[in-house]
Coordinates of C-alpha atoms (C1' of nucleotides) in Angstrom, one line a residue:
Chain A
M817 CA 31.8 62.4 -64.4
A818 CA 28.8 61.6 -67.1
W819 CA 29.1 61.1 -70.7
T820 CA 27.6 64.1 -72.1
D821 CA 27.2 64.4 -75.8
E822 CA 30.4 66.5 -76.3
R823 CA 32.4 63.9 -74.2
I824 CA 31.2 61.0 -76.0
E825 CA 32.1 62.9 -79.5
Q826 CA 35.4 63.7 -78.1
L827 CA 35.9 60.1 -77.2
K828 CA 34.6 59.1 -80.9
K829 CA 37.2 61.3 -82.4
L830 CA 40.0 60.4 -80.2
W831 CA 39.3 56.7 -80.3
E832 CA 38.9 56.8 -84.4
A833 CA 42.2 59.0 -84.3
G834 CA 44.3 56.2 -83.0
N835 CA 45.0 57.2 -79.2
T836 CA 45.0 54.8 -76.7
A837 CA 42.4 54.4 -74.1
S838 CA 44.6 56.0 -71.5
Q839 CA 45.4 58.8 -73.5
I840 CA 41.8 59.4 -74.2
A841 CA 41.1 59.0 -70.6
E842 CA 43.7 61.8 -69.7
E843 CA 42.4 63.9 -72.4
L844 CA 38.8 63.8 -71.1
G845 CA 39.6 64.1 -67.5
G846 CA 37.3 62.3 -64.8
V847 CA 37.3 59.0 -66.5
S848 CA 39.5 55.9 -66.3
R849 CA 41.1 54.0 -69.0
N850 CA 38.5 51.4 -68.3
A851 CA 35.7 53.4 -68.7
V852 CA 36.9 54.9 -71.9
I853 CA 37.1 51.5 -73.3
G854 CA 34.1 50.3 -71.7
K855 CA 32.1 53.2 -73.4
A856 CA 33.9 52.9 -76.8
H857 CA 32.5 49.5 -76.9
R858 CA 29.0 50.3 -76.2
L859 CA 29.2 52.8 -78.4
G860 CA 30.2 50.3 -81.0
L861 CA 33.4 51.9 -82.0
Q862 CA 35.3 49.3 -83.8
S863 CA 37.9 47.5 -81.8
R864 CA 41.2 48.4 -83.2
P865 CA 44.3 46.4 -83.2
S866 CA 44.0 44.9 -79.6
P867 CA 47.6 43.7 -80.0
V868 CA 48.5 46.7 -78.5
R869 CA 51.0 49.2 -80.2
S870 CA 53.0 50.2 -77.0
G871 CA 55.8 52.1 -78.8
E872 CA 55.6 54.0 -81.7
A873 CA 52.9 54.1 -84.3
A874 CA 53.9 51.4 -87.0
P875 CA 55.7 53.2 -90.0
A876 CA 55.8 49.8 -91.7
A877 CA 53.8 50.5 -94.6
P878 CA 55.9 51.7 -97.4
A879 CA 55.0 54.6 -99.0
E880 CA 53.5 52.6 -102.0
P881 CA 52.3 54.4 -104.7
A882 CA 48.5 55.0 -105.1
A883 CA 47.8 51.3 -105.6
P884 CA 44.8 50.2 -103.8
P885 CA 44.6 46.7 -102.6
P886 CA 42.3 44.5 -104.6
P887 CA 38.7 44.3 -103.1
A888 CA 38.2 41.2 -101.4
P889 CA 35.4 39.4 -102.9
T890 CA 35.3 37.3 -99.6
P891 CA 32.3 35.2 -100.3
A892 CA 30.3 33.4 -97.7
P893 CA 32.7 32.4 -95.3
V894 CA 31.8 28.7 -93.9
Q895 CA 31.7 29.2 -90.5
A896 CA 31.1 25.7 -89.0
E897 CA 30.1 26.3 -85.4
R898 CA 32.8 28.9 -84.2
P899 CA 31.3 31.9 -82.7
A900 CA 33.1 34.2 -85.3
P901 CA 32.5 37.9 -84.5
P902 CA 30.6 39.4 -86.9
A903 CA 33.1 42.4 -86.7
P904 CA 33.8 43.4 -90.1
R905 CA 37.7 44.8 -90.9
P906 CA 38.0 48.2 -89.1
A907 CA 38.7 49.8 -92.3
P908 CA 38.5 53.4 -90.5
E909 CA 39.7 56.4 -92.8
P910 CA 36.7 58.3 -93.2
A911 CA 38.2 59.8 -96.0
P912 CA 38.8 63.3 -96.3
R913 CA 35.7 65.1 -96.2
P914 CA 34.7 68.4 -97.5
V915 CA 34.7 70.9 -94.8
P916 CA 31.2 72.5 -94.4
V917 CA 32.0 75.9 -94.1
A918 CA 32.7 78.0 -91.2
A919 CA 32.1 77.0 -87.4
A920 CA 34.0 74.0 -87.8
P921 CA 35.1 72.8 -84.4
A922 CA 38.1 71.6 -85.6
E923 CA 41.0 71.1 -83.0
P924 CA 42.0 67.6 -82.7
A925 CA 44.4 68.5 -85.7
Q926 CA 46.5 70.0 -82.9
P927 CA 49.7 68.4 -82.1
A928 CA 49.1 66.8 -78.7
V929 CA 51.4 69.4 -76.8
R930 CA 50.5 73.0 -76.9
S931 CA 51.4 75.5 -74.1
I932 CA 49.0 75.1 -71.3
G933 CA 48.7 77.8 -69.3
P934 CA 47.7 77.7 -65.3
G935 CA 43.8 77.7 -65.9
G936 CA 44.2 74.9 -68.4
F937 CA 43.7 77.3 -71.4
Q938 CA 45.9 77.0 -74.5
R939 CA 48.0 79.9 -75.1
Q940 CA 48.2 81.9 -78.1
N941 CA 51.0 83.9 -79.0
P942 CA 50.2 87.5 -79.8
G943 CA 50.6 86.8 -83.6
E944 CA 48.6 84.0 -84.0
Q945 CA 45.3 85.1 -82.9
Q946 CA 42.2 83.2 -84.1
L947 CA 43.0 83.2 -87.8
P948 CA 42.0 80.7 -90.1
I949 CA 40.9 77.7 -88.3
P950 CA 42.8 74.9 -89.8
P951 CA 40.9 73.0 -92.6
A952 CA 39.9 69.2 -91.6
P953 CA 43.4 66.9 -91.2
P954 CA 44.2 65.8 -94.5
R955 CA 45.7 62.6 -93.3
R956 CA 45.3 60.3 -90.1
L957 CA 46.6 62.2 -87.0
V958 CA 49.1 61.0 -85.3
P959 CA 50.0 61.6 -81.4
A960 CA 53.6 62.3 -82.7
K961 CA 56.2 64.8 -80.9
P962 CA 55.7 68.3 -81.8
S963 CA 58.7 69.9 -81.8
A964 CA 62.3 68.7 -81.9
D965 CA 63.2 70.3 -78.7
M966 CA 60.5 68.6 -77.1
A967 CA 61.7 65.3 -77.7
G968 CA 62.0 63.4 -74.8
K969 CA 60.8 65.9 -72.6
T970 CA 57.6 64.8 -70.1
T971 CA 54.7 66.9 -71.4
L972 CA 51.4 67.5 -69.3
L973 CA 49.7 65.0 -71.3
E974 CA 52.5 62.4 -70.5
L975 CA 52.1 62.4 -67.0
S976 CA 51.2 59.3 -65.2
D977 CA 50.9 58.0 -61.6
R978 CA 54.3 56.8 -61.3
I979 CA 56.2 59.8 -62.9
C980 CA 57.8 62.6 -61.0
K981 CA 55.2 65.5 -61.7
W982 CA 57.9 68.2 -60.8
P983 CA 57.3 71.0 -63.5
I984 CA 60.6 72.3 -65.2
G985 CA 60.5 75.4 -66.8
H986 CA 57.3 77.5 -66.8
P987 CA 54.0 76.9 -68.1
G988 CA 53.4 78.5 -71.6
E989 CA 57.0 78.3 -72.7
P990 CA 58.0 76.1 -75.5
D991 CA 60.0 73.9 -73.6
F992 CA 58.0 73.6 -70.5
H993 CA 57.8 70.2 -69.2
F994 CA 58.0 67.7 -66.3
C995 CA 60.8 65.8 -64.7
G996 CA 59.4 62.4 -65.6
D997 CA 61.8 60.4 -63.6
P998 CA 60.2 57.7 -61.9
I999 CA 58.5 58.7 -58.5
N1000 CA 59.3 58.1 -55.2
P1001 CA 56.5 56.0 -53.9
G1002 CA 53.8 57.4 -52.2
F1003 CA 54.9 60.8 -53.7
P1004 CA 54.0 62.4 -56.8
Y1005 CA 57.8 63.3 -57.4
C1006 CA 60.8 61.8 -57.9
L1007 CA 63.4 61.4 -54.7
E1008 CA 65.3 64.5 -55.9
H1009 CA 62.4 66.5 -56.3
C1010 CA 60.4 65.1 -53.0
S1011 CA 63.8 66.7 -51.3
V1012 CA 63.1 69.8 -52.6
A1013 CA 59.1 69.7 -52.0
Y1014 CA 59.2 68.1 -48.5
Q1015 CA 61.5 69.9 -45.9
A1016 CA 61.6 69.0 -42.4
Q1017 CA 60.4 71.9 -40.1
L1018 CA 63.7 73.3 -38.6
P1019 CA 64.3 75.8 -35.7
R1020 CA 64.4 79.2 -37.1
R1021 CA 68.0 79.7 -36.4
D1022 CA 68.9 76.4 -38.3
R1023 CA 66.8 77.2 -41.5
R1024 CA 68.3 77.2 -44.7
P1025 CA 67.8 80.2 -47.0
P1026 CA 65.4 80.0 -49.7
P1027 CA 64.9 76.6 -51.2
P1028 CA 64.1 76.8 -55.0
L1029 CA 60.5 77.4 -55.8
P1030 CA 58.4 74.8 -57.6
F1031 CA 57.9 76.2 -61.3
G1032 CA 61.6 77.4 -61.5
G1033 CA 61.0 80.3 -59.0
P1034 CA 60.0 83.8 -59.9
R1035 CA 59.9 84.9 -63.3
V1036 CA 63.0 86.8 -64.5
R1037 CA 62.7 89.3 -67.3
Chain B
dC1452 C1' 57.0 45.3 -64.6
dC1453 C1' 55.3 48.4 -67.8
dC1454 C1' 51.9 49.0 -71.3
dT1455 C1' 47.6 47.9 -74.3
dG1456 C1' 42.5 46.6 -75.4
dA1457 C1' 38.8 43.0 -74.2
dT1458 C1' 35.5 41.2 -71.5
dT1459 C1' 32.7 40.1 -67.2
dC1460 C1' 29.6 41.6 -64.0
dG1461 C1' 28.1 43.9 -59.8
dC1462 C1' 26.0 48.2 -59.3
Chain C
dG1174 C1' 24.5 52.2 -68.9
dC1175 C1' 28.6 52.4 -66.2
dG1176 C1' 33.5 51.4 -64.9
dA1177 C1' 36.4 48.3 -61.5
dA1178 C1' 38.2 44.0 -61.7
dT1179 C1' 39.8 40.9 -64.2
dC1180 C1' 41.8 38.7 -68.3
dA1181 C1' 44.9 38.1 -72.2
dG1182 C1' 48.8 39.9 -74.5
dG1183 C1' 53.0 42.6 -76.4

DNA sequence: CCCTGATTCGC
DNA sequence: GCGAATCAGG
């Protein structure tokens, strides 16, 4: 997979938005986490806090009223003979810039989880057809769990090589998610779902009636 | 062990 | 330039 302008753009956006390299890699597809990191560095993207923040984002900062920290004068640092990295403090936060006008490819504002249809497209409900494109995100975007009822559920974006990818529910529905249990080593599913997915071929007369199909079986309406 | 980003280095 | 392998850390 090549680094097209679009993909690079997406990479920058996601990187600066605070997504992890893994998340970005999955988002882009066709690239590894390492590839993303490597590219990010080659692009000169500021290395964000490398002391990883695996769990949740650090909410730490108390909602301090507008009290911008004093501008550090930082005079000439006396670097003896240490190969101190010239890297200036990240200081991202591009500041809310006014959105041009129309034709704004704004999309990163979307919550990570949206209903993803079979083709990979994002579904729309009848009522929400291409209305006003959301203005630029006012504030830093955070991965975040979109809705309460999705809390704890494994979404498409959270799949990895070691968790069960057995789908629960129907794609496109609000609570569609994946099993998420640890996989049965060597298989894409957990033990339980492997037993459903892989059945030994039995003589006809001994066959059991229909095992539940993936995706929850035929739709019922 | 899981994860994170950083760095190296052969391609 | 690319990214797997490796390193270092939470």
